[in-house]
PDB file of C-alpha atoms in Angstrom:
ATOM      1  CA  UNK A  50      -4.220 -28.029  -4.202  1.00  0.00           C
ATOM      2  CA  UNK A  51      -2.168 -29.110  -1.711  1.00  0.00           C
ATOM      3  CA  UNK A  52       0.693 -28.154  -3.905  1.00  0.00           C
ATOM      4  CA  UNK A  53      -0.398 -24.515  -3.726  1.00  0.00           C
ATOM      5  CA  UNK A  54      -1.096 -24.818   0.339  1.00  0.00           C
ATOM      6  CA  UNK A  55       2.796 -25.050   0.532  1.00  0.00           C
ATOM      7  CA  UNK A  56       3.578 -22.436  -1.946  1.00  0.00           C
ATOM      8  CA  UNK A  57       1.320 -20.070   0.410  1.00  0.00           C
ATOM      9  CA  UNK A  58       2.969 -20.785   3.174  1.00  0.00           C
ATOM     10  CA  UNK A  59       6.118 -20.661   2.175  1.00  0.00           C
ATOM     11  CA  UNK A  60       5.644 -16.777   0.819  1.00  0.00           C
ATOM     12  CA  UNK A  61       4.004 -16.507   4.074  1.00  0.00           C
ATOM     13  CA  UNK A  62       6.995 -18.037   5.997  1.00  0.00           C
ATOM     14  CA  UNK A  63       9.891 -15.788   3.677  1.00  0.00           C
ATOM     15  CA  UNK A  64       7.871 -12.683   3.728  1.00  0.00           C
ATOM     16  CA  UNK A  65       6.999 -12.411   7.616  1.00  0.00           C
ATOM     17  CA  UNK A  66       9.771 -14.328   9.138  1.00  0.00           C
ATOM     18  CA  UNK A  67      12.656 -13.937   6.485  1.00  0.00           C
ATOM     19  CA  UNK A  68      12.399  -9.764   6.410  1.00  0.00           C
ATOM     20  CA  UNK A  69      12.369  -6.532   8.632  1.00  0.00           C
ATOM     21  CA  UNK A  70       9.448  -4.775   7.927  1.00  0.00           C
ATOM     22  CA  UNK A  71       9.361  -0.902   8.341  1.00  0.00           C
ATOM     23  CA  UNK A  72       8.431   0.326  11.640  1.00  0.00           C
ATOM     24  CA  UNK A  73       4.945   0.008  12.611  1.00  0.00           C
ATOM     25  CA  UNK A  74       0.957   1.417   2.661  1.00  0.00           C
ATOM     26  CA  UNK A  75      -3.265  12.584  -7.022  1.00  0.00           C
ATOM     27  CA  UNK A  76      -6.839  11.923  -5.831  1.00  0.00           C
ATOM     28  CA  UNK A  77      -9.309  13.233  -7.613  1.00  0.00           C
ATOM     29  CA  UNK A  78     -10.510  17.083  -7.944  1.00  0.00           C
ATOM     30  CA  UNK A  79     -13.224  16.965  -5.156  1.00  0.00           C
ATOM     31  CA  UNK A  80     -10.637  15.188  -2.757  1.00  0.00           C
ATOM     32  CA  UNK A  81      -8.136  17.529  -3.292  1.00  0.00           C
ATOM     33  CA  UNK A  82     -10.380  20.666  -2.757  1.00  0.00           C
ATOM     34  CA  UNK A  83     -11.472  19.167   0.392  1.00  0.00           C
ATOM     35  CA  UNK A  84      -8.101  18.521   1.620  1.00  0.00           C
ATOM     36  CA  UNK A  85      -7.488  21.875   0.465  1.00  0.00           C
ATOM     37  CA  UNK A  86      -9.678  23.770   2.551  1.00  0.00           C
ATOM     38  CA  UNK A  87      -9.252  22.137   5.640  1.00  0.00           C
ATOM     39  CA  UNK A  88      -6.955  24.159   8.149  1.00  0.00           C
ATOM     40  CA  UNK A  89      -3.535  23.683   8.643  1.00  0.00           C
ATOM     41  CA  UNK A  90      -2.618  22.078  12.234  1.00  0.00           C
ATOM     42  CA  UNK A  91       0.881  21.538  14.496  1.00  0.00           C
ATOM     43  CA  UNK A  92       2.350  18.575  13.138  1.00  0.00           C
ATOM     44  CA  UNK A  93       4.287  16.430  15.334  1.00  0.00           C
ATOM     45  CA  UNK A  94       7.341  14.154  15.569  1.00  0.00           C
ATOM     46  CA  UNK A  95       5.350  10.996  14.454  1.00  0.00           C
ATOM     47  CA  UNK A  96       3.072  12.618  12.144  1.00  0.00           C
ATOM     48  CA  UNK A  97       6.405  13.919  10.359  1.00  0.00           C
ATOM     49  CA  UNK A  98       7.550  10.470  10.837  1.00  0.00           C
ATOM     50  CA  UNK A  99       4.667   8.841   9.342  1.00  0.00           C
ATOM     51  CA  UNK A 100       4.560  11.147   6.200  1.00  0.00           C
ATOM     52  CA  UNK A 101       8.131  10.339   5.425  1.00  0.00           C
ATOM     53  CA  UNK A 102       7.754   6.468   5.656  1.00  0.00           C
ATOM     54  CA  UNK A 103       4.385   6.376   3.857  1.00  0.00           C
ATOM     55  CA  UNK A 104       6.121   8.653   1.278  1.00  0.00           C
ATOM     56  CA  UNK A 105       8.700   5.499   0.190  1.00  0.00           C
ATOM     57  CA  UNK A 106       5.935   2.440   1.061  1.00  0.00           C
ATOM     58  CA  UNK A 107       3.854   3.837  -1.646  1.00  0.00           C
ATOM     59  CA  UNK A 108       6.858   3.663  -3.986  1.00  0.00           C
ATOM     60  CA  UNK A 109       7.514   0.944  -2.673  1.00  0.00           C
ATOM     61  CA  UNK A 110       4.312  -0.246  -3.897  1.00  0.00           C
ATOM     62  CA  UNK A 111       4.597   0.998  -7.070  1.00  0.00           C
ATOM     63  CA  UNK A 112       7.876  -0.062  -7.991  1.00  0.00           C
ATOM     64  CA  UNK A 113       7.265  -3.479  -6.889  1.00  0.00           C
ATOM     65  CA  UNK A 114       4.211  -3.692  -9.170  1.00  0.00           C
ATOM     66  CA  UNK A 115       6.084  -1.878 -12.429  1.00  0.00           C
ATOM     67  CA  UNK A 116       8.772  -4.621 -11.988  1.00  0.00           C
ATOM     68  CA  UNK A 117       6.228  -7.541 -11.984  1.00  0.00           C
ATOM     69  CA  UNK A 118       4.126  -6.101 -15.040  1.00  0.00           C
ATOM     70  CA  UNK A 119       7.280  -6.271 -16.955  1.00  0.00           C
ATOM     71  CA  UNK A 120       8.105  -9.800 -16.228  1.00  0.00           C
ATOM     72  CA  UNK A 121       4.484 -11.018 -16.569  1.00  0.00           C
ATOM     73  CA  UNK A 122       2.328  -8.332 -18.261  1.00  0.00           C
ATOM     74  CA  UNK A 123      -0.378  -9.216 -15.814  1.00  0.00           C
ATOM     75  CA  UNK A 124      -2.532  -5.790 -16.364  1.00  0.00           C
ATOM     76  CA  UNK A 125      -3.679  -5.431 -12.841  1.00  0.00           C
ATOM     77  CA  UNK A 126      -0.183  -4.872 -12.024  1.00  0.00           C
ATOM     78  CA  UNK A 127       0.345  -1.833 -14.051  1.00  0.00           C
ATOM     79  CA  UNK A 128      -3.282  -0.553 -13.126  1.00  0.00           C
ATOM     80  CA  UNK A 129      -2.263  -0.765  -9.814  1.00  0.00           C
ATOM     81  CA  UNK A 130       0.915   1.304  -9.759  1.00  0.00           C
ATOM     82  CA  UNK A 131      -1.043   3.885 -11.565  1.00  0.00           C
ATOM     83  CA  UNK A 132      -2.838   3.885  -8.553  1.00  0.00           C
ATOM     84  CA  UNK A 133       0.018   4.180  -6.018  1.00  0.00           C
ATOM     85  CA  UNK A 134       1.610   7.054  -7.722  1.00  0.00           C
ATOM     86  CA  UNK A 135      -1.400   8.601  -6.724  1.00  0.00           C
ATOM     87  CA  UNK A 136      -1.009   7.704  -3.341  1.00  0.00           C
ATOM     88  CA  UNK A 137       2.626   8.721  -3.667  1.00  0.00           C
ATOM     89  CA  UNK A 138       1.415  11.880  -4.990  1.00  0.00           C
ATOM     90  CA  UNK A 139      -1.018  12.684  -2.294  1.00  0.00           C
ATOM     91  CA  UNK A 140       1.332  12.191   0.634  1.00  0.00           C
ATOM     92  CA  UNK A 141       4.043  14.644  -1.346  1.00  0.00           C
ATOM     93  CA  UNK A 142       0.931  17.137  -1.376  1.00  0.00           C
ATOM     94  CA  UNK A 143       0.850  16.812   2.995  1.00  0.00           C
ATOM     95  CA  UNK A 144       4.890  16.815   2.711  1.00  0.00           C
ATOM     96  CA  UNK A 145       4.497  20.744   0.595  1.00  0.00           C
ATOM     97  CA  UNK A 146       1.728  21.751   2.839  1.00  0.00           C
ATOM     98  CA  UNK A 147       3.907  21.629   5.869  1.00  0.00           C
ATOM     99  CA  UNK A 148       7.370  22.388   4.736  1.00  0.00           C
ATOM    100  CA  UNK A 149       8.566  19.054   5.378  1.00  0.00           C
ATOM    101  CA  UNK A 150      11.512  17.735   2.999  1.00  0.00           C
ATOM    102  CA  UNK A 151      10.686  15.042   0.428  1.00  0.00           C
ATOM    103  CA  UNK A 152      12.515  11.943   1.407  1.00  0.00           C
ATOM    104  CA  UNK A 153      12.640  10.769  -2.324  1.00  0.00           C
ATOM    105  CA  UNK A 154      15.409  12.058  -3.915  1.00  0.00           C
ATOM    106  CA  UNK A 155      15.080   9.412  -7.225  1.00  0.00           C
ATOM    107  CA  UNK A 156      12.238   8.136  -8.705  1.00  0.00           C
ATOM    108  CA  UNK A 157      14.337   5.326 -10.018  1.00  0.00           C
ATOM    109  CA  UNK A 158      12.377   1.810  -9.347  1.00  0.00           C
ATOM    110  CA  UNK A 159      13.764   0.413  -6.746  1.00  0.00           C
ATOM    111  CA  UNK A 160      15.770   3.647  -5.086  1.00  0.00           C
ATOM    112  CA  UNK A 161      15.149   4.358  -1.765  1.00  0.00           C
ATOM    113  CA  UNK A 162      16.708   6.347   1.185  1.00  0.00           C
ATOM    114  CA  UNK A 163      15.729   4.138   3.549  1.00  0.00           C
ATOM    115  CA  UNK A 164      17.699   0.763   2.946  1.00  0.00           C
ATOM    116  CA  UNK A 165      14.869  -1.181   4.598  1.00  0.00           C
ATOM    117  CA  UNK A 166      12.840  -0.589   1.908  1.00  0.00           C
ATOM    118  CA  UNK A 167      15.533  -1.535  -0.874  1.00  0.00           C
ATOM    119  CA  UNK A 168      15.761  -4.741   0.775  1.00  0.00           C
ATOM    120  CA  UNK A 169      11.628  -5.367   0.803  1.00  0.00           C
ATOM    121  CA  UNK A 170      11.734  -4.221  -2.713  1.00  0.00           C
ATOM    122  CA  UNK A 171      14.754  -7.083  -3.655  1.00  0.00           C
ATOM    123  CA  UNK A 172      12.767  -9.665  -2.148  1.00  0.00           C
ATOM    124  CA  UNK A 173       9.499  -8.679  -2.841  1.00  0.00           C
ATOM    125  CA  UNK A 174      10.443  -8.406  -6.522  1.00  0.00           C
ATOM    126  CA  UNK A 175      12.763 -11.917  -6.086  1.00  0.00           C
ATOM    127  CA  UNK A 176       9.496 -13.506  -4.571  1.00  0.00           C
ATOM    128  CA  UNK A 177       7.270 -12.544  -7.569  1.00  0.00           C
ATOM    129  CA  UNK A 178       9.431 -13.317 -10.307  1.00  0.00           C
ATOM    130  CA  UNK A 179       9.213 -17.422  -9.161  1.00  0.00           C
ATOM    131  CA  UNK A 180       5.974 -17.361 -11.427  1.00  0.00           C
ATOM    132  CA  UNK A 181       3.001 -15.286 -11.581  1.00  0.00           C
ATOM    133  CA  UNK A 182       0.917 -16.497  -8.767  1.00  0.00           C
ATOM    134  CA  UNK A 183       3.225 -15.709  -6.341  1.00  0.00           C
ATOM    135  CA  UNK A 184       3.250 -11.927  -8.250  1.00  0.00           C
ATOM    136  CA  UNK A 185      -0.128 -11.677  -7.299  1.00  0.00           C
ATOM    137  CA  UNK A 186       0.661 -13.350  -3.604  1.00  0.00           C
ATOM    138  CA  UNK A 187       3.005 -10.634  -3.345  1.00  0.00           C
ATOM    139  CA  UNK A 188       0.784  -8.229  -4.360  1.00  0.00           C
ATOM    140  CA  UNK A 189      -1.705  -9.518  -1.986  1.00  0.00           C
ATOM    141  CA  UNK A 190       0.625  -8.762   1.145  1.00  0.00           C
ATOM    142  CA  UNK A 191       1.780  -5.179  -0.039  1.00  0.00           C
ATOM    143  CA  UNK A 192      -1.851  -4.569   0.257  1.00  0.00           C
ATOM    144  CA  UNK A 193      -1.941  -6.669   3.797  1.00  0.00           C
ATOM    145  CA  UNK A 194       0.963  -4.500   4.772  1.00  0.00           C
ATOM    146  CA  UNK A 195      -0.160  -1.284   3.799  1.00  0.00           C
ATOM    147  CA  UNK A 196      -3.424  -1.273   5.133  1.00  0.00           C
ATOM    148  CA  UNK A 197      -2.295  -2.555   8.311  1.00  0.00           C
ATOM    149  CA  UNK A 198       0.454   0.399   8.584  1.00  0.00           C
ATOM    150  CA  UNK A 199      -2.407   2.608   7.775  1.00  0.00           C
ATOM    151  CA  UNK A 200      -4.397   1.693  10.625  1.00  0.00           C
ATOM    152  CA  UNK A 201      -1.313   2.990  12.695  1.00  0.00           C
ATOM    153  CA  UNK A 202      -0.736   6.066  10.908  1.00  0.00           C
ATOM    154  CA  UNK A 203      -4.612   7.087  11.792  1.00  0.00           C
ATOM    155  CA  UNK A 204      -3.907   6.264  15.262  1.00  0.00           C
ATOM    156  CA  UNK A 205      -0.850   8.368  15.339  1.00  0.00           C
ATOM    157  CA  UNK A 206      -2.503  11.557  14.125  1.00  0.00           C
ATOM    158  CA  UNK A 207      -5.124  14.416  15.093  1.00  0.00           C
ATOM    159  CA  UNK A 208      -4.747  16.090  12.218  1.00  0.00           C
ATOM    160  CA  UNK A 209      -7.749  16.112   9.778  1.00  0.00           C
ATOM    161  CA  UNK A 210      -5.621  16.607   6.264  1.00  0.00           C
ATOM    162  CA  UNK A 211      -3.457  13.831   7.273  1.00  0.00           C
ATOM    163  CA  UNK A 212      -5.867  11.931   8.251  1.00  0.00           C
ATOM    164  CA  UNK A 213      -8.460  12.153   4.913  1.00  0.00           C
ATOM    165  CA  UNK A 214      -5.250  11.338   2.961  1.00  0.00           C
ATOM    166  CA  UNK A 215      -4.793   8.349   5.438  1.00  0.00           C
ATOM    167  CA  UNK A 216      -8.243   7.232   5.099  1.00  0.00           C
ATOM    168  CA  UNK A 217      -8.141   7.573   0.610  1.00  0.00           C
ATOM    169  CA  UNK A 218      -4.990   5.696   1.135  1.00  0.00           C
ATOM    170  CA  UNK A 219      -6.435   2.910   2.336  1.00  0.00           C
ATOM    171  CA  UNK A 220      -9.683   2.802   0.559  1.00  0.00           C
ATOM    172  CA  UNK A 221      -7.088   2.111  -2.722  1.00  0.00           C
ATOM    173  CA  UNK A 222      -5.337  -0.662  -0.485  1.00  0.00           C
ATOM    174  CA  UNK A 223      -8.828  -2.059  -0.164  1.00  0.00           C
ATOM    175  CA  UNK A 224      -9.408  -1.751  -3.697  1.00  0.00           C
ATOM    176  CA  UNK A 225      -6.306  -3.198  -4.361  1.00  0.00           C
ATOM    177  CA  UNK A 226      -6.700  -6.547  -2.023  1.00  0.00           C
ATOM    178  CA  UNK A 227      -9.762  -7.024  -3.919  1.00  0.00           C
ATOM    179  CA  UNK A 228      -8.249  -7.334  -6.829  1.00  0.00           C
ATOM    180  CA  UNK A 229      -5.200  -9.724  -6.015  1.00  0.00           C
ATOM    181  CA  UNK A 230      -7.578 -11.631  -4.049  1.00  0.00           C
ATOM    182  CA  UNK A 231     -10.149 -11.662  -6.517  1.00  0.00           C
ATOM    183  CA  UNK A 232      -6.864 -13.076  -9.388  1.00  0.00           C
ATOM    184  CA  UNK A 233      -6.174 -15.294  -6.689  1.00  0.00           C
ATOM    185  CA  UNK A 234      -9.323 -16.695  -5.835  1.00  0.00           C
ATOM    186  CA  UNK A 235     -10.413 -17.769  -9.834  1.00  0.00           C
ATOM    187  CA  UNK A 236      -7.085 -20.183  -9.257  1.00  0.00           C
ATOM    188  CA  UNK A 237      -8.485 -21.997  -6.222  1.00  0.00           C
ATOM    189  CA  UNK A 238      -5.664 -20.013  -3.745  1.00  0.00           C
ATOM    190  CA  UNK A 239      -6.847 -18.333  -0.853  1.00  0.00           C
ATOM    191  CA  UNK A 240      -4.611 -15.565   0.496  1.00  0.00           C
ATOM    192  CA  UNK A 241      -4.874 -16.449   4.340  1.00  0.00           C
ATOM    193  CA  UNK A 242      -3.282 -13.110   5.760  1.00  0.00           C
ATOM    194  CA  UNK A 243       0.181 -12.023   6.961  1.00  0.00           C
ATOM    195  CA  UNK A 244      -0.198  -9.203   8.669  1.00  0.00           C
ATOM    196  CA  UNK A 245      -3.592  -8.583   9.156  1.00  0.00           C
ATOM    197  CA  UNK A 246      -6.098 -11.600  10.008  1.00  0.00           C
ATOM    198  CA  UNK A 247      -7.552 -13.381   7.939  1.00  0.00           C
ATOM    199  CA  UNK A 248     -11.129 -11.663   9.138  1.00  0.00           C
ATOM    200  CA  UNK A 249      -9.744  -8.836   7.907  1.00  0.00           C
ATOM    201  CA  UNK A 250      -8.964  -9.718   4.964  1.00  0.00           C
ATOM    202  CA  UNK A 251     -12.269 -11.333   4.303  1.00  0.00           C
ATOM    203  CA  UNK A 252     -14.183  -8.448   5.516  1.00  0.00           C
ATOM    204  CA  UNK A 253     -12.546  -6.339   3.503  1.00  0.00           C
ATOM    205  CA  UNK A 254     -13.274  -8.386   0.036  1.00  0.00           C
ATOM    206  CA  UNK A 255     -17.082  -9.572   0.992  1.00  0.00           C
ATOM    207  CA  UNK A 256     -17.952  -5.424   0.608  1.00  0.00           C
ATOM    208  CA  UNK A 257     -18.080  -4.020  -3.126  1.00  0.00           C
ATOM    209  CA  UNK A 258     -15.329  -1.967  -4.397  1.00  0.00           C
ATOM    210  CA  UNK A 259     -15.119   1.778  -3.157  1.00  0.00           C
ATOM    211  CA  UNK A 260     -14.997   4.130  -5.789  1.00  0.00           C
ATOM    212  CA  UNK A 261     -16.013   7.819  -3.831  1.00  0.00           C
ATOM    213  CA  UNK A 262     -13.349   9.343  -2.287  1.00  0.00           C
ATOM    214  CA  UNK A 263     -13.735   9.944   1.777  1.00  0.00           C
ATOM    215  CA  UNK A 264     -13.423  12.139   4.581  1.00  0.00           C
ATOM    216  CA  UNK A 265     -11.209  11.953   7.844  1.00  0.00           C
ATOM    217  CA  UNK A 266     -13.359   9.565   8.754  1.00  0.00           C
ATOM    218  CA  UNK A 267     -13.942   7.277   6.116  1.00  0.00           C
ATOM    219  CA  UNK A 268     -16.819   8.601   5.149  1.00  0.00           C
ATOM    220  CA  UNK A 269     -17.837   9.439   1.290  1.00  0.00           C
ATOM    221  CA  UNK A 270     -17.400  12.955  -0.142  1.00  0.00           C
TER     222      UNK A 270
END
């Protein structure tokens, strides 16, 4: 055990000392008709902002995830990208609705404008490939990282779209912390928290999985 202390904090030491984070993570058809008829609103610098960093850490997400299910076939991995293409699909649906351009220009793994994000996804994918419980502590602070950044995005926004998509966003990240820490967890490792606190992260996986998609604010459809 005390073995697997170190290796935490280690991966807690590379990940949030050792790299620059980003500035500070399709649903289904009754979330996408509600988006849908909600009216369009003015969409500001930091909204626009937003949109086009969420836009490439959802793919980052994804990418990530397809690279550790091929090196160690661990099938919550490749549920879980399934998953973010969603996400990356509902934040391209905001990018059409308001004429902003698509910062993607490849969907290779691993491609990004941004270089930022090329460099997470090096060392994220470097980080997991050291054996599969670090995959899964990696996986664990995508999720940390996401939900936290999504908690900034809802504070930068009045817009109600943006904001639902926001919100479904992070139920997934939810979802998906539950999972890692739940793989994590039957080992005897306890993922103690990055970015967000460690209350967080245990309030977050002491309430059952949500499976409804929500409203601007939070709330089930």
């Amino acid at each position: 055990m005390q073995n697997k202390t170190k290796t935490i904090a280690t991966l807690a030491s590379a990940l949030f000392l050792g790299i620059s984070l980003p500035a500070q993570r399709g649903g289904n058809k009754k979330l996408l008709t509600y988006i849908n008829s909600l009216p369009k609103q003015t969409v500001d610098a930091k909204e626009k902002a937003e949109l086009i960093k969420m836009r490439q850490e959802e793919k980052l997400a994804r990418d990530v995830y397809q690279a550790l299910y091929q090196k160690w076939k661990i099938t919550a991995f490749t549920n879980i990208a399934k998953s973010e293409q969603n996400h990356m699909n509902l934040v391209k649906l905001m990018l059409d609705r308001y004429a902003i351009k698509d910062p993607l220009t490849s969907d290779k793994i691993g491609v990004f404008p941004d270089p930022t994000f090329t460099h997470l996804f090096q060392v994220l994918v470097l980080a997991g490939y050291q054996s599969p419980v670090m995959a899964e502590l990696v996986g664990a602070f995508i999720e940390d990282l996401d939900i936290y950044d999504l908690d900034l995005a809802m504070a930068r926004t009045d817009n109600r779209d943006i904001n639902t998509v926001w919100q479904n966003l992070q139920r997934g990240s939810r979802n998906h912390m539950r999972a890692f820490y739940g793989l994590l967890k039957a080992q005897n490792i306890l993922y103690p928290g990055i970015v967000l606190p460690l209350s967080r992260i245990l309030s977050i996986i002491n309430t059952p999985r949500e499976t409804k998609p929500v409203d601007e604010n939070g709330k089930a459809l």
